[in-house]
Amino acid sequence: MTTPQALVARMLPPFAGWLALAALALPGGSPLRGAAVCVFLAAGPGAALTGLCGPALAARPAEGPPDPDAGFARGSDRLERLVLAVLLSIAAALLAGTVLIAAGVFSGYRVLLALTLLTTVLALCPRLRAAPARRTPPTASPPTTRKGSAP
């Protein structure tokens, strides 16, 4: 069951994309237009993707010093997700631009539209579950050698 807060958090990246598309109606040199588009392109698609993979990412928390304080893992995981979201967003923007250039239909509006649609689809997808922890086999007795072989 999704809580209202979790739903708002998941829908924030697509909302930012649609807001950036709406901001394209502003005049060309408007700082508001540039800010809306830059914020979305810098973090929107990556935030939707890391939100989709959130439980799987949380299954393996950060490992720190031998005796970390309680806030280390939480802060480290947040920083990891932030950096991952920014890098994935930049990669998605480059990939979308490259595909549109190769197709011969490149424009800034089309890149923004493609990324907004991708972000919306990612936000609406069910979240990935964490894989179950691998079980290590119990410690067995030392291996035995075959008859006639050296130990």
mmCIF file of C-alpha atoms in Angstrom:
data_model
loop_
_atom_site.group_PDB
_atom_site.id
_atom_site.type_symbol
_atom_site.label_atom_id
_atom_site.label_comp_id
_atom_site.label_asym_id
_atom_site.label_seq_id
_atom_site.Cartn_x
_atom_site.Cartn_y
_atom_site.Cartn_z
ATOM 1 C CA MET A 1 0.000 0.000 0.000
ATOM 2 C CA THR A 2 1.396 3.352 -1.006
ATOM 3 C CA THR A 3 1.145 6.217 1.439
ATOM 4 C CA PRO A 4 0.154 9.681 0.200
ATOM 5 C CA GLN A 5 3.646 10.988 1.016
ATOM 6 C CA ALA A 6 5.292 8.227 -1.021
ATOM 7 C CA LEU A 7 2.935 8.899 -3.930
ATOM 8 C CA VAL A 8 3.785 12.606 -3.896
ATOM 9 C CA ALA A 9 7.509 11.784 -3.786
ATOM 10 C CA ARG A 10 7.174 9.411 -6.749
ATOM 11 C CA MET A 11 5.184 11.894 -8.827
ATOM 12 C CA LEU A 12 7.491 14.854 -8.178
ATOM 13 C CA PRO A 13 9.974 14.085 -11.037
ATOM 14 C CA PRO A 14 7.242 13.728 -13.719
ATOM 15 C CA PHE A 15 5.573 16.878 -12.413
ATOM 16 C CA ALA A 16 8.884 18.711 -12.787
ATOM 17 C CA GLY A 17 9.098 17.470 -16.381
ATOM 18 C CA TRP A 18 5.616 18.636 -17.270
ATOM 19 C CA LEU A 19 6.362 21.942 -15.553
ATOM 20 C CA ALA A 20 9.539 22.295 -17.647
ATOM 21 C CA LEU A 21 7.513 21.633 -20.798
ATOM 22 C CA ALA A 22 5.012 24.280 -19.736
ATOM 23 C CA ALA A 23 7.888 26.680 -19.031
ATOM 24 C CA LEU A 24 8.855 26.498 -22.700
ATOM 25 C CA ALA A 25 5.890 28.807 -23.346
ATOM 26 C CA LEU A 26 7.753 31.586 -21.489
ATOM 27 C CA PRO A 27 9.977 33.990 -23.467
ATOM 28 C CA GLY A 28 13.339 32.621 -24.621
ATOM 29 C CA GLY A 29 15.563 34.496 -22.175
ATOM 30 C CA SER A 30 13.398 33.949 -19.105
ATOM 31 C CA PRO A 31 15.393 32.773 -16.070
ATOM 32 C CA LEU A 32 12.362 30.818 -14.851
ATOM 33 C CA ARG A 33 12.272 28.883 -18.117
ATOM 34 C CA GLY A 34 15.961 28.024 -17.926
ATOM 35 C CA ALA A 35 15.771 27.042 -14.258
ATOM 36 C CA ALA A 36 12.785 24.735 -14.740
ATOM 37 C CA VAL A 37 14.374 22.970 -17.692
ATOM 38 C CA CYS A 38 17.819 22.668 -16.068
ATOM 39 C CA VAL A 39 16.468 21.309 -12.784
ATOM 40 C CA PHE A 40 14.420 18.682 -14.581
ATOM 41 C CA LEU A 41 17.205 17.655 -16.965
ATOM 42 C CA ALA A 42 19.722 17.476 -14.105
ATOM 43 C CA ALA A 43 17.680 15.282 -11.780
ATOM 44 C CA GLY A 44 14.233 14.272 -13.106
ATOM 45 C CA PRO A 45 14.760 11.054 -15.084
ATOM 46 C CA GLY A 46 17.444 9.800 -12.696
ATOM 47 C CA ALA A 47 15.259 10.474 -9.644
ATOM 48 C CA ALA A 48 12.426 8.483 -11.210
ATOM 49 C CA LEU A 49 14.774 5.604 -11.988
ATOM 50 C CA THR A 50 16.357 5.539 -8.536
ATOM 51 C CA GLY A 51 12.857 5.719 -7.038
ATOM 52 C CA LEU A 52 11.878 2.703 -9.097
ATOM 53 C CA CYS A 53 14.956 0.781 -7.917
ATOM 54 C CA GLY A 54 14.806 2.134 -4.339
ATOM 55 C CA PRO A 55 14.051 -1.105 -2.466
ATOM 56 C CA ALA A 56 16.732 -2.960 -4.415
ATOM 57 C CA LEU A 57 19.259 -0.212 -3.635
ATOM 58 C CA ALA A 58 18.305 -0.200 0.045
ATOM 59 C CA ALA A 59 18.845 -3.955 0.352
ATOM 60 C CA ARG A 60 22.598 -3.425 0.371
ATOM 61 C CA PRO A 61 23.343 -0.431 2.587
ATOM 62 C CA ALA A 62 26.608 1.449 2.538
ATOM 63 C CA GLU A 63 29.567 -0.046 4.336
ATOM 64 C CA GLY A 64 31.657 2.350 6.297
ATOM 65 C CA PRO A 65 34.350 2.376 8.931
ATOM 66 C CA PRO A 66 34.375 -0.487 11.435
ATOM 67 C CA ASP A 67 32.621 1.582 14.113
ATOM 68 C CA PRO A 68 30.427 4.115 12.270
ATOM 69 C CA ASP A 69 27.955 6.376 13.944
ATOM 70 C CA ALA A 70 24.259 5.784 13.309
ATOM 71 C CA GLY A 71 23.949 8.574 10.746
ATOM 72 C CA PHE A 72 26.768 7.422 8.478
ATOM 73 C CA ALA A 73 24.820 4.794 6.565
ATOM 74 C CA ARG A 74 21.736 6.988 6.175
ATOM 75 C CA GLY A 75 23.712 9.997 4.953
ATOM 76 C CA SER A 76 25.896 7.886 2.713
ATOM 77 C CA ASP A 77 22.883 6.215 1.083
ATOM 78 C CA ARG A 78 21.221 9.588 0.463
ATOM 79 C CA LEU A 79 24.372 10.987 -1.114
ATOM 80 C CA GLU A 80 24.748 7.852 -3.241
ATOM 81 C CA ARG A 81 21.182 8.162 -4.540
ATOM 82 C CA LEU A 82 21.580 11.884 -5.251
ATOM 83 C CA VAL A 83 24.766 11.378 -7.265
ATOM 84 C CA LEU A 84 23.261 8.361 -9.025
ATOM 85 C CA ALA A 85 20.129 10.363 -9.919
ATOM 86 C CA VAL A 86 22.156 13.225 -11.393
ATOM 87 C CA LEU A 87 24.429 10.935 -13.405
ATOM 88 C CA LEU A 88 21.533 8.827 -14.692
ATOM 89 C CA SER A 89 19.659 11.998 -15.702
ATOM 90 C CA ILE A 90 22.625 13.309 -17.645
ATOM 91 C CA ALA A 91 23.076 9.924 -19.309
ATOM 92 C CA ALA A 92 19.380 9.794 -20.250
ATOM 93 C CA ALA A 93 19.527 13.317 -21.718
ATOM 94 C CA LEU A 94 22.614 12.435 -23.774
ATOM 95 C CA LEU A 95 21.079 9.184 -24.958
ATOM 96 C CA ALA A 96 17.774 10.825 -25.917
ATOM 97 C CA GLY A 97 19.590 13.582 -27.779
ATOM 98 C CA THR A 98 21.806 11.108 -29.605
ATOM 99 C CA VAL A 99 18.854 8.963 -30.671
ATOM 100 C CA LEU A 100 16.928 11.991 -31.936
ATOM 101 C CA ILE A 101 19.987 13.288 -33.822
ATOM 102 C CA ALA A 102 20.474 9.865 -35.431
ATOM 103 C CA ALA A 103 16.791 9.844 -36.431
ATOM 104 C CA GLY A 104 17.164 13.329 -37.922
ATOM 105 C CA VAL A 105 14.420 14.864 -35.776
ATOM 106 C CA PHE A 106 16.434 16.545 -33.016
ATOM 107 C CA SER A 107 15.027 19.550 -31.158
ATOM 108 C CA GLY A 108 15.202 20.660 -27.560
ATOM 109 C CA TYR A 109 11.457 20.329 -27.214
ATOM 110 C CA ARG A 110 11.510 16.713 -28.428
ATOM 111 C CA VAL A 111 14.324 15.759 -26.040
ATOM 112 C CA LEU A 112 12.429 17.317 -23.149
ATOM 113 C CA LEU A 113 9.187 15.626 -24.205
ATOM 114 C CA ALA A 114 10.859 12.211 -24.546
ATOM 115 C CA LEU A 115 12.496 12.507 -21.118
ATOM 116 C CA THR A 116 9.251 13.694 -19.530
ATOM 117 C CA LEU A 117 7.355 10.739 -20.981
ATOM 118 C CA LEU A 118 10.107 8.352 -19.831
ATOM 119 C CA THR A 119 10.039 9.863 -16.348
ATOM 120 C CA THR A 120 6.257 9.572 -16.166
ATOM 121 C CA VAL A 121 6.351 5.911 -17.202
ATOM 122 C CA LEU A 122 9.116 5.159 -14.670
ATOM 123 C CA ALA A 123 7.146 6.856 -11.888
ATOM 124 C CA LEU A 124 4.020 4.832 -12.700
ATOM 125 C CA CYS A 125 5.822 1.462 -12.812
ATOM 126 C CA PRO A 126 5.702 -0.733 -9.721
ATOM 127 C CA ARG A 127 8.841 -0.558 -7.609
ATOM 128 C CA LEU A 128 11.395 -3.324 -7.923
ATOM 129 C CA ARG A 129 11.667 -5.637 -4.967
ATOM 130 C CA ALA A 130 14.949 -6.422 -3.323
ATOM 131 C CA ALA A 131 16.407 -9.782 -4.226
ATOM 132 C CA PRO A 132 16.458 -12.236 -1.358
ATOM 133 C CA ALA A 133 19.764 -12.491 0.440
ATOM 134 C CA ARG A 134 22.009 -15.227 -0.838
ATOM 135 C CA ARG A 135 22.461 -18.076 1.543
ATOM 136 C CA THR A 136 25.975 -19.282 2.015
ATOM 137 C CA PRO A 137 26.354 -23.011 2.355
ATOM 138 C CA PRO A 138 27.226 -24.194 5.856
ATOM 139 C CA THR A 139 30.871 -24.770 6.538
ATOM 140 C CA ALA A 140 31.660 -28.286 5.493
ATOM 141 C CA SER A 141 34.411 -30.552 6.664
ATOM 142 C CA PRO A 142 37.734 -30.213 4.848
ATOM 143 C CA PRO A 143 37.618 -31.651 1.359
ATOM 144 C CA THR A 144 38.630 -35.225 1.135
ATOM 145 C CA THR A 145 41.041 -36.479 -1.457
ATOM 146 C CA ARG A 146 40.280 -39.257 -3.844
ATOM 147 C CA LYS A 147 41.887 -42.593 -3.416
ATOM 148 C CA GLY A 148 45.290 -42.580 -5.006
ATOM 149 C CA SER A 149 45.715 -38.780 -5.197
ATOM 150 C CA ALA A 150 48.055 -36.623 -3.197
ATOM 151 C CA PRO A 151 46.604 -34.390 -0.460
#
